Each structure stands twice: as C-alpha cells, then as structure tokens.
Amino acid sequence: MWAILIGAALIIGGLLFFFSSTLRRRSSDPHQMPRGGPTLEPQHQGIRFLGISQNWQALALIAVGALLLAFGAYS
C-alpha cells in the first residue's frame, strides 16, 4: 500500500518538477504576429526547454514512481 502511495506521489512530483520551468516563466508581453493579430506566445521559442537533457531529474522521478506503482501492485 505504501509503495503505491509513494509511487503516485513521485509521479505527481515528477510532473510538477517537469513543468516547473514552464510554470515559473513570466508571461510575455503581447506582440504582433506577421500574419495576424496580437499574441502572447514568446518569440522564437521552440520546445527545447522540454527536452531530456534539461529535465532528466523529473523523468527519473517519474520512472521510479512508475516502478513503485508496478511492483507495489504485485506485492
């Protein structure tokens, strides 16, 4: 029972840690798109900030949590 609860907590914590870089960013100032109206999307930002090299700690927490959930269900 404890393994399942700890595994679930690790997965939730890993997801929060994974998205903390996105959640902590300040919102951008509105600017005009070349072919449209105003937008709040940051200029020239790809999805590189969600890559594995920047977020390996969060992925490790999620993996450990998933293992605890899997092994806790069988014990």
Tab-separated table of C-alpha atoms in Angstrom:
chain	number	residue	atom	x	y	z
A	1	MET	CA	0.000	0.000	0.000
A	2	TRP	CA	2.771	2.435	0.920
A	3	ALA	CA	4.663	1.671	-2.265
A	4	ILE	CA	1.626	2.643	-4.338
A	5	LEU	CA	1.137	5.906	-2.449
A	6	ILE	CA	4.811	6.830	-2.644
A	7	GLY	CA	4.893	5.893	-6.344
A	8	ALA	CA	1.884	8.090	-7.075
A	9	ALA	CA	3.445	10.963	-5.127
A	10	LEU	CA	6.710	10.581	-7.060
A	11	ILE	CA	4.899	10.638	-10.399
A	12	ILE	CA	2.930	13.759	-9.452
A	13	GLY	CA	6.074	15.401	-8.078
A	14	GLY	CA	7.992	14.484	-11.228
A	15	LEU	CA	5.314	16.021	-13.434
A	16	LEU	CA	5.287	19.205	-11.358
A	17	PHE	CA	9.090	19.340	-11.492
A	18	PHE	CA	8.976	18.735	-15.253
A	19	PHE	CA	6.573	21.605	-15.861
A	20	SER	CA	8.009	23.946	-13.209
A	21	SER	CA	10.240	25.655	-15.773
A	22	THR	CA	7.158	26.449	-17.824
A	23	LEU	CA	5.052	27.457	-14.838
A	24	ARG	CA	7.733	29.802	-13.472
A	25	ARG	CA	8.161	31.730	-16.716
A	26	ARG	CA	6.689	35.173	-16.702
A	27	SER	CA	4.094	35.759	-19.315
A	28	SER	CA	5.334	37.607	-22.349
A	29	ASP	CA	4.189	40.999	-23.471
A	30	PRO	CA	1.656	40.993	-26.301
A	31	HIS	CA	3.263	41.473	-29.696
A	32	GLN	CA	2.007	41.403	-33.265
A	33	MET	CA	2.374	38.312	-35.412
A	34	PRO	CA	3.444	38.907	-39.020
A	35	ARG	CA	0.203	37.414	-40.376
A	36	GLY	CA	-2.270	38.066	-37.610
A	37	GLY	CA	-3.283	39.903	-34.525
A	38	PRO	CA	-1.661	40.177	-31.131
A	39	THR	CA	-0.407	37.049	-29.389
A	40	LEU	CA	1.148	36.149	-26.041
A	41	GLU	CA	3.363	33.414	-27.428
A	42	PRO	CA	7.074	34.035	-26.827
A	43	GLN	CA	9.024	34.976	-29.909
A	44	HIS	CA	11.463	32.376	-31.282
A	45	GLN	CA	10.872	29.744	-28.616
A	46	GLY	CA	10.935	26.098	-29.560
A	47	ILE	CA	10.194	23.123	-27.385
A	48	ARG	CA	13.844	22.630	-26.470
A	49	PHE	CA	13.134	23.652	-22.860
A	50	LEU	CA	11.097	20.415	-22.524
A	51	GLY	CA	13.994	18.233	-23.710
A	52	ILE	CA	15.508	15.264	-21.917
A	53	SER	CA	18.833	16.931	-21.142
A	54	GLN	CA	17.175	19.730	-19.169
A	55	ASN	CA	14.599	17.547	-17.401
A	56	TRP	CA	16.315	14.239	-16.678
A	57	GLN	CA	15.673	14.604	-12.933
A	58	ALA	CA	11.921	14.835	-13.465
A	59	LEU	CA	11.966	11.857	-15.826
A	60	ALA	CA	13.912	9.849	-13.243
A	61	LEU	CA	11.317	10.670	-10.565
A	62	ILE	CA	8.507	9.610	-12.892
A	63	ALA	CA	10.318	6.362	-13.746
A	64	VAL	CA	10.946	5.484	-10.085
A	65	GLY	CA	7.322	6.285	-9.277
A	66	ALA	CA	6.122	4.059	-12.114
A	67	LEU	CA	8.333	1.211	-10.896
A	68	LEU	CA	6.980	1.574	-7.364
A	69	LEU	CA	3.429	1.542	-8.706
A	70	ALA	CA	4.099	-1.555	-10.784
A	71	PHE	CA	5.870	-3.509	-8.038
A	72	GLY	CA	3.513	-2.267	-5.331
A	73	ALA	CA	0.534	-3.627	-7.221
A	74	TYR	CA	2.005	-7.148	-7.232
A	75	SER	CA	3.042	-7.307	-3.577
